[in-house]
Amino acid sequence: MLQIIISPAKKMNIVDSMDLSPTPPTFLSQTKEIHTHLLNMTEEELKTLWKCSDKLTEQNYIRLHTYNLEQNVTPALLSYEGIQYQTMAPQVFSESQWEYVNTHLNILSGFYGVLRPTDGVIPYRLEMQAKLKLNTTKDLYEYWGDTLYKQLRQNLSNKKEIINLASAEYSKAILPYLEPDISCITCVFGEINDQKVKVKATQAKIARGEMVRWMAEKQIEKSEDVKNFCSLDYEFCEDLSSEKEYVFIKKGHSELKSGT
């Protein structure tokens, strides 16, 4: 079964009223270990780790010491509130769209490892690239190792395909471990500027969220069908794409100068 990977968002919230029942995260025991480690750090140490303002440090420090990992949790897809998730708008998903993301979508996380859309989470701050030393590991990439990839692989069947809609920071937790029988296609959203594909971070996040919504609506099961994505004025560019990378260019921004 085709699997999709996406990044989490820094902005999170608790949803009190919802129709979904949260499910337990697969790697909750590892999350508890990370949580305990963070609880033993000072506020100043956490500010350095989180690389954020005094206000955000205080907010996340309080969250860290207040929230229980197994109580009052929110389904992950509803908890994240970044641009990608705002565009995806899971709050208005149909039943079939929820069924699709529950079997195809994976949210990569430095704190939770990998999450299904319905996995219950608390608001947290911990980027995958954070230099957090745990046990004998130097950072979260080393801590998680190939664990997330192995979990992802379990969900693949028949034609093993992954659609990578995650940022470089998070896809780095998966891509180095890919085996030869796995096809992983990274989707790039940009426009042509000075004869090169230019990717604007905010626009890319919006496009990734829209693609997840579109894939769930169309019930996409094959990577080949992803080429039909044409929302937000994007269109698949065959000339710039490869077996490992699908490039989508904004209409009106797809012309390369002659001789290129």
mmCIF file of N, CA and C in Angstrom, residues 62-155:
data_model
loop_
_atom_site.group_PDB
_atom_site.id
_atom_site.type_symbol
_atom_site.label_atom_id
_atom_site.label_comp_id
_atom_site.label_asym_id
_atom_site.label_seq_id
_atom_site.Cartn_x
_atom_site.Cartn_y
_atom_site.Cartn_z
ATOM 1 N N ILE A 62 6.036 25.335 30.378
ATOM 2 C CA ILE A 62 4.822 25.069 31.160
ATOM 3 C C ILE A 62 4.089 23.853 30.596
ATOM 4 N N ARG A 63 3.977 23.796 29.265
ATOM 5 C CA ARG A 63 3.332 22.646 28.632
ATOM 6 C C ARG A 63 4.045 21.345 28.999
ATOM 7 N N LEU A 64 5.348 21.393 28.936
ATOM 8 C CA LEU A 64 6.165 20.207 29.211
ATOM 9 C C LEU A 64 5.909 19.672 30.615
ATOM 10 N N HIS A 65 5.754 20.578 31.576
ATOM 11 C CA HIS A 65 5.598 20.187 32.964
ATOM 12 C C HIS A 65 4.132 20.051 33.386
ATOM 13 N N THR A 66 3.214 20.313 32.471
ATOM 14 C CA THR A 66 1.792 20.272 32.821
ATOM 15 C C THR A 66 1.045 19.122 32.154
ATOM 16 N N TYR A 67 1.319 18.919 30.864
ATOM 17 C CA TYR A 67 0.542 17.941 30.109
ATOM 18 C C TYR A 67 0.998 16.507 30.346
ATOM 19 N N ASN A 68 0.008 15.607 30.378
ATOM 20 C CA ASN A 68 0.257 14.179 30.534
ATOM 21 C C ASN A 68 0.177 13.520 29.164
ATOM 22 N N LEU A 69 1.150 12.680 28.853
ATOM 23 C CA LEU A 69 1.226 12.062 27.531
ATOM 24 C C LEU A 69 0.036 11.157 27.209
ATOM 25 N N GLU A 70 -0.725 10.775 28.222
ATOM 26 C CA GLU A 70 -1.821 9.841 27.984
ATOM 27 C C GLU A 70 -3.181 10.385 28.400
ATOM 28 N N GLN A 71 -3.240 11.681 28.696
ATOM 29 C CA GLN A 71 -4.514 12.282 29.089
ATOM 30 C C GLN A 71 -4.782 13.551 28.283
ATOM 31 N N ASN A 72 -6.055 13.769 27.966
ATOM 32 C CA ASN A 72 -6.465 14.965 27.223
ATOM 33 C C ASN A 72 -5.644 15.171 25.952
ATOM 34 N N VAL A 73 -5.440 14.092 25.225
ATOM 35 C CA VAL A 73 -4.662 14.160 23.997
ATOM 36 C C VAL A 73 -5.580 14.438 22.805
ATOM 37 N N THR A 74 -4.982 14.962 21.730
ATOM 38 C CA THR A 74 -5.720 15.313 20.515
ATOM 39 C C THR A 74 -5.181 14.495 19.345
ATOM 40 N N PRO A 75 -6.033 13.976 18.456
ATOM 41 C CA PRO A 75 -5.540 13.296 17.259
ATOM 42 C C PRO A 75 -4.545 14.188 16.517
ATOM 43 N N ALA A 76 -3.416 13.630 16.166
ATOM 44 C CA ALA A 76 -2.308 14.411 15.629
ATOM 45 C C ALA A 76 -2.702 15.311 14.460
ATOM 46 N N LEU A 77 -3.492 14.782 13.532
ATOM 47 C CA LEU A 77 -3.826 15.554 12.335
ATOM 48 C C LEU A 77 -4.666 16.786 12.671
ATOM 49 N N LEU A 78 -5.349 16.746 13.811
ATOM 50 C CA LEU A 78 -6.144 17.896 14.248
ATOM 51 C C LEU A 78 -5.349 18.815 15.166
ATOM 52 N N SER A 79 -4.317 18.285 15.798
ATOM 53 C CA SER A 79 -3.537 19.074 16.755
ATOM 54 C C SER A 79 -2.573 20.041 16.066
ATOM 55 N N TYR A 80 -1.919 19.591 14.997
ATOM 56 C CA TYR A 80 -0.968 20.463 14.286
ATOM 57 C C TYR A 80 -1.727 21.564 13.553
ATOM 58 N N GLU A 81 -1.214 22.788 13.658
ATOM 59 C CA GLU A 81 -1.935 23.930 13.089
ATOM 60 C C GLU A 81 -1.085 24.785 12.150
ATOM 61 N N GLY A 82 -0.003 24.233 11.633
ATOM 62 C CA GLY A 82 0.824 24.985 10.703
ATOM 63 C C GLY A 82 0.124 25.188 9.364
ATOM 64 N N ILE A 83 0.782 25.920 8.471
ATOM 65 C CA ILE A 83 0.200 26.265 7.169
ATOM 66 C C ILE A 83 -0.207 25.019 6.387
ATOM 67 N N GLN A 84 0.644 23.994 6.421
ATOM 68 C CA GLN A 84 0.352 22.760 5.700
ATOM 69 C C GLN A 84 -0.962 22.150 6.165
ATOM 70 N N TYR A 85 -1.165 22.145 7.476
ATOM 71 C CA TYR A 85 -2.360 21.527 8.051
ATOM 72 C C TYR A 85 -3.596 22.409 7.868
ATOM 73 N N GLN A 86 -3.408 23.726 7.882
ATOM 74 C CA GLN A 86 -4.517 24.636 7.612
ATOM 75 C C GLN A 86 -5.041 24.416 6.204
ATOM 76 N N THR A 87 -4.119 24.241 5.253
ATOM 77 C CA THR A 87 -4.507 24.004 3.863
ATOM 78 C C THR A 87 -5.160 22.643 3.697
ATOM 79 N N MET A 88 -4.635 21.646 4.383
ATOM 80 C CA MET A 88 -5.180 20.291 4.318
ATOM 81 C C MET A 88 -6.608 20.248 4.844
ATOM 82 N N ALA A 89 -6.869 21.014 5.897
ATOM 83 C CA ALA A 89 -8.202 21.137 6.508
ATOM 84 C C ALA A 89 -8.840 19.796 6.860
ATOM 85 N N PRO A 90 -8.170 19.006 7.718
ATOM 86 C CA PRO A 90 -8.748 17.704 8.091
ATOM 87 C C PRO A 90 -10.057 17.818 8.856
ATOM 88 N N GLN A 91 -10.337 18.997 9.412
ATOM 89 C CA GLN A 91 -11.578 19.184 10.168
ATOM 90 C C GLN A 91 -12.807 18.964 9.297
ATOM 91 N N VAL A 92 -12.645 19.137 7.974
ATOM 92 C CA VAL A 92 -13.794 18.978 7.077
ATOM 93 C C VAL A 92 -13.632 17.749 6.167
ATOM 94 N N PHE A 93 -12.728 16.853 6.523
ATOM 95 C CA PHE A 93 -12.571 15.612 5.760
ATOM 96 C C PHE A 93 -13.868 14.800 5.799
ATOM 97 N N SER A 94 -14.145 14.144 4.686
ATOM 98 C CA SER A 94 -15.249 13.192 4.652
ATOM 99 C C SER A 94 -14.802 11.905 5.328
ATOM 100 N N GLU A 95 -15.734 11.003 5.548
ATOM 101 C CA GLU A 95 -15.386 9.723 6.171
ATOM 102 C C GLU A 95 -14.380 8.956 5.320
ATOM 103 N N SER A 96 -14.555 9.004 3.994
ATOM 104 C CA SER A 96 -13.637 8.282 3.103
ATOM 105 C C SER A 96 -12.238 8.906 3.113
ATOM 106 N N GLN A 97 -12.176 10.225 3.279
ATOM 107 C CA GLN A 97 -10.865 10.880 3.359
ATOM 108 C C GLN A 97 -10.138 10.486 4.645
ATOM 109 N N TRP A 98 -10.882 10.404 5.746
ATOM 110 C CA TRP A 98 -10.269 9.974 7.003
ATOM 111 C C TRP A 98 -9.800 8.526 6.906
ATOM 112 N N GLU A 99 -10.594 7.689 6.275
ATOM 113 C CA GLU A 99 -10.195 6.290 6.089
ATOM 114 C C GLU A 99 -8.912 6.209 5.266
ATOM 115 N N TYR A 100 -8.818 7.070 4.263
ATOM 116 C CA TYR A 100 -7.622 7.074 3.408
ATOM 117 C C TYR A 100 -6.381 7.488 4.194
ATOM 118 N N VAL A 101 -6.439 8.627 4.900
ATOM 119 C CA VAL A 101 -5.239 9.094 5.601
ATOM 120 C C VAL A 101 -4.852 8.154 6.740
ATOM 121 N N ASN A 102 -5.841 7.505 7.333
ATOM 122 C CA ASN A 102 -5.520 6.585 8.429
ATOM 123 C C ASN A 102 -4.732 5.374 7.967
ATOM 124 N N THR A 103 -4.808 5.042 6.700
ATOM 125 C CA THR A 103 -4.067 3.893 6.183
ATOM 126 C C THR A 103 -2.884 4.285 5.299
ATOM 127 N N HIS A 104 -2.775 5.579 4.944
ATOM 128 C CA HIS A 104 -1.718 6.001 4.026
ATOM 129 C C HIS A 104 -0.781 7.074 4.569
ATOM 130 N N LEU A 105 -1.248 7.879 5.527
ATOM 131 C CA LEU A 105 -0.486 9.060 5.941
ATOM 132 C C LEU A 105 0.328 8.826 7.205
ATOM 133 N N ASN A 106 1.581 9.285 7.187
ATOM 134 C CA ASN A 106 2.492 9.172 8.324
ATOM 135 C C ASN A 106 3.104 10.537 8.621
ATOM 136 N N ILE A 107 2.971 10.976 9.870
ATOM 137 C CA ILE A 107 3.550 12.255 10.291
ATOM 138 C C ILE A 107 4.835 11.961 11.054
ATOM 139 N N LEU A 108 5.960 12.429 10.532
ATOM 140 C CA LEU A 108 7.243 12.200 11.183
ATOM 141 C C LEU A 108 7.434 13.229 12.295
ATOM 142 N N SER A 109 8.016 12.799 13.412
ATOM 143 C CA SER A 109 8.150 13.677 14.572
ATOM 144 C C SER A 109 9.405 13.346 15.370
ATOM 145 N N GLY A 110 10.110 14.373 15.797
ATOM 146 C CA GLY A 110 11.276 14.155 16.637
ATOM 147 C C GLY A 110 10.892 13.638 18.011
ATOM 148 N N PHE A 111 9.690 13.983 18.467
ATOM 149 C CA PHE A 111 9.211 13.626 19.796
ATOM 150 C C PHE A 111 8.471 12.285 19.802
ATOM 151 N N TYR A 112 7.632 12.072 18.799
ATOM 152 C CA TYR A 112 6.807 10.865 18.740
ATOM 153 C C TYR A 112 7.310 9.819 17.742
ATOM 154 N N GLY A 113 8.306 10.128 16.968
ATOM 155 C CA GLY A 113 8.814 9.193 15.967
ATOM 156 C C GLY A 113 8.012 9.261 14.686
ATOM 157 N N VAL A 114 6.961 8.466 14.600
ATOM 158 C CA VAL A 114 6.035 8.534 13.469
ATOM 159 C C VAL A 114 4.627 8.386 14.007
ATOM 160 N N LEU A 115 3.724 9.193 13.494
ATOM 161 C CA LEU A 115 2.353 9.238 13.992
ATOM 162 C C LEU A 115 1.345 8.927 12.891
ATOM 163 N N ARG A 116 0.301 8.201 13.269
ATOM 164 C CA ARG A 116 -0.860 8.070 12.411
ATOM 165 C C ARG A 116 -1.752 9.281 12.680
ATOM 166 N N PRO A 117 -2.619 9.640 11.743
ATOM 167 C CA PRO A 117 -3.471 10.826 11.921
ATOM 168 C C PRO A 117 -4.277 10.838 13.206
ATOM 169 N N THR A 118 -4.707 9.656 13.680
ATOM 170 C CA THR A 118 -5.558 9.620 14.873
ATOM 171 C C THR A 118 -4.777 9.438 16.175
ATOM 172 N N ASP A 119 -3.468 9.275 16.103
ATOM 173 C CA ASP A 119 -2.674 9.088 17.317
ATOM 174 C C ASP A 119 -2.765 10.314 18.223
ATOM 175 N N GLY A 120 -3.033 10.075 19.484
ATOM 176 C CA GLY A 120 -3.209 11.158 20.434
ATOM 177 C C GLY A 120 -1.901 11.802 20.852
ATOM 178 N N VAL A 121 -1.837 13.138 20.746
ATOM 179 C CA VAL A 121 -0.623 13.874 21.091
ATOM 180 C C VAL A 121 -0.941 15.047 22.014
ATOM 181 N N ILE A 122 0.119 15.524 22.671
ATOM 182 C CA ILE A 122 0.039 16.776 23.423
ATOM 183 C C ILE A 122 0.857 17.825 22.664
ATOM 184 N N PRO A 123 0.599 19.104 22.874
ATOM 185 C CA PRO A 123 1.446 20.133 22.262
ATOM 186 C C PRO A 123 2.872 20.005 22.796
ATOM 187 N N TYR A 124 3.837 20.038 21.926
ATOM 188 C CA TYR A 124 5.238 19.909 22.312
ATOM 189 C C TYR A 124 6.090 20.729 21.360
ATOM 190 N N ARG A 125 7.329 20.917 21.713
ATOM 191 C CA ARG A 125 8.276 21.557 20.799
ATOM 192 C C ARG A 125 9.557 20.733 20.788
ATOM 193 N N LEU A 126 9.844 20.113 19.671
ATOM 194 C CA LEU A 126 11.082 19.357 19.537
ATOM 195 C C LEU A 126 11.275 19.007 18.066
ATOM 196 N N GLU A 127 12.135 19.748 17.410
ATOM 197 C CA GLU A 127 12.401 19.494 16.001
ATOM 198 C C GLU A 127 13.298 18.274 15.842
ATOM 199 N N MET A 128 13.186 17.615 14.711
ATOM 200 C CA MET A 128 13.999 16.430 14.463
ATOM 201 C C MET A 128 15.486 16.769 14.450
ATOM 202 N N GLN A 129 15.825 17.967 14.015
ATOM 203 C CA GLN A 129 17.230 18.351 13.913
ATOM 204 C C GLN A 129 17.805 18.882 15.227
ATOM 205 N N ALA A 130 17.001 18.888 16.289
ATOM 206 C CA ALA A 130 17.475 19.372 17.586
ATOM 207 C C ALA A 130 18.639 18.520 18.089
ATOM 208 N N LYS A 131 19.640 19.169 18.638
ATOM 209 C CA LYS A 131 20.824 18.469 19.139
ATOM 210 C C LYS A 131 20.573 17.956 20.560
ATOM 211 N N LEU A 132 19.703 16.975 20.653
ATOM 212 C CA LEU A 132 19.358 16.405 21.946
ATOM 213 C C LEU A 132 20.096 15.086 22.128
ATOM 214 N N LYS A 133 20.969 15.038 23.140
ATOM 215 C CA LYS A 133 21.730 13.820 23.413
ATOM 216 C C LYS A 133 20.932 12.929 24.359
ATOM 217 N N LEU A 134 20.659 11.707 23.898
ATOM 218 C CA LEU A 134 19.903 10.754 24.700
ATOM 219 C C LEU A 134 20.689 9.460 24.808
ATOM 220 N N ASN A 135 20.885 9.015 26.032
ATOM 221 C CA ASN A 135 21.685 7.809 26.260
ATOM 222 C C ASN A 135 23.053 7.967 25.595
ATOM 223 N N THR A 136 23.361 7.134 24.636
ATOM 224 C CA THR A 136 24.666 7.226 23.964
ATOM 225 C C THR A 136 24.555 7.867 22.585
ATOM 226 N N THR A 137 23.373 8.386 22.246
ATOM 227 C CA THR A 137 23.187 8.980 20.922
ATOM 228 C C THR A 137 23.420 10.483 20.960
ATOM 229 N N LYS A 138 23.935 11.022 19.857
ATOM 230 C CA LYS A 138 24.310 12.433 19.811
ATOM 231 C C LYS A 138 23.164 13.359 19.435
ATOM 232 N N ASP A 139 22.141 12.809 18.738
ATOM 233 C CA ASP A 139 20.993 13.624 18.332
ATOM 234 C C ASP A 139 19.798 12.717 18.051
ATOM 235 N N LEU A 140 18.693 13.311 17.639
ATOM 236 C CA LEU A 140 17.474 12.540 17.433
ATOM 237 C C LEU A 140 17.548 11.631 16.210
ATOM 238 N N TYR A 141 18.310 12.022 15.210
ATOM 239 C CA TYR A 141 18.480 11.152 14.045
ATOM 240 C C TYR A 141 19.118 9.828 14.466
ATOM 241 N N GLU A 142 20.131 9.927 15.308
ATOM 242 C CA GLU A 142 20.809 8.725 15.772
ATOM 243 C C GLU A 142 19.924 7.961 16.758
ATOM 244 N N TYR A 143 19.173 8.699 17.575
ATOM 245 C CA TYR A 143 18.288 8.052 18.550
ATOM 246 C C TYR A 143 17.237 7.192 17.847
ATOM 247 N N TRP A 144 16.601 7.755 16.835
ATOM 248 C CA TRP A 144 15.563 7.007 16.137
ATOM 249 C C TRP A 144 16.158 6.006 15.149
ATOM 250 N N GLY A 145 17.315 6.301 14.593
ATOM 251 C CA GLY A 145 17.963 5.379 13.664
ATOM 252 C C GLY A 145 17.048 4.964 12.529
ATOM 253 N N ASP A 146 16.990 3.654 12.246
ATOM 254 C CA ASP A 146 16.138 3.169 11.166
ATOM 255 C C ASP A 146 14.762 2.717 11.668
ATOM 256 N N THR A 147 14.460 3.029 12.918
ATOM 257 C CA THR A 147 13.198 2.599 13.526
ATOM 258 C C THR A 147 11.981 3.109 12.760
ATOM 259 N N LEU A 148 12.007 4.381 12.367
ATOM 260 C CA LEU A 148 10.855 4.978 11.691
ATOM 261 C C LEU A 148 10.671 4.380 10.305
ATOM 262 N N TYR A 149 11.794 4.142 9.620
ATOM 263 C CA TYR A 149 11.721 3.527 8.301
ATOM 264 C C TYR A 149 11.140 2.120 8.386
ATOM 265 N N LYS A 150 11.573 1.343 9.362
ATOM 266 C CA LYS A 150 11.073 -0.027 9.520
ATOM 267 C C LYS A 150 9.564 -0.030 9.784
ATOM 268 N N GLN A 151 9.097 0.947 10.567
ATOM 269 C CA GLN A 151 7.664 1.050 10.835
ATOM 270 C C GLN A 151 6.912 1.383 9.550
ATOM 271 N N LEU A 152 7.477 2.296 8.783
ATOM 272 C CA LEU A 152 6.861 2.698 7.520
ATOM 273 C C LEU A 152 6.799 1.520 6.556
ATOM 274 N N ARG A 153 7.873 0.769 6.501
ATOM 275 C CA ARG A 153 7.948 -0.368 5.592
ATOM 276 C C ARG A 153 6.878 -1.416 5.899
ATOM 277 N N GLN A 154 6.550 -1.570 7.167
ATOM 278 C CA GLN A 154 5.530 -2.552 7.549
ATOM 279 C C GLN A 154 4.185 -2.264 6.896
ATOM 280 N N ASN A 155 3.945 -0.982 6.601
ATOM 281 C CA ASN A 155 2.657 -0.593 6.024
ATOM 282 C C ASN A 155 2.634 -0.687 4.505
#
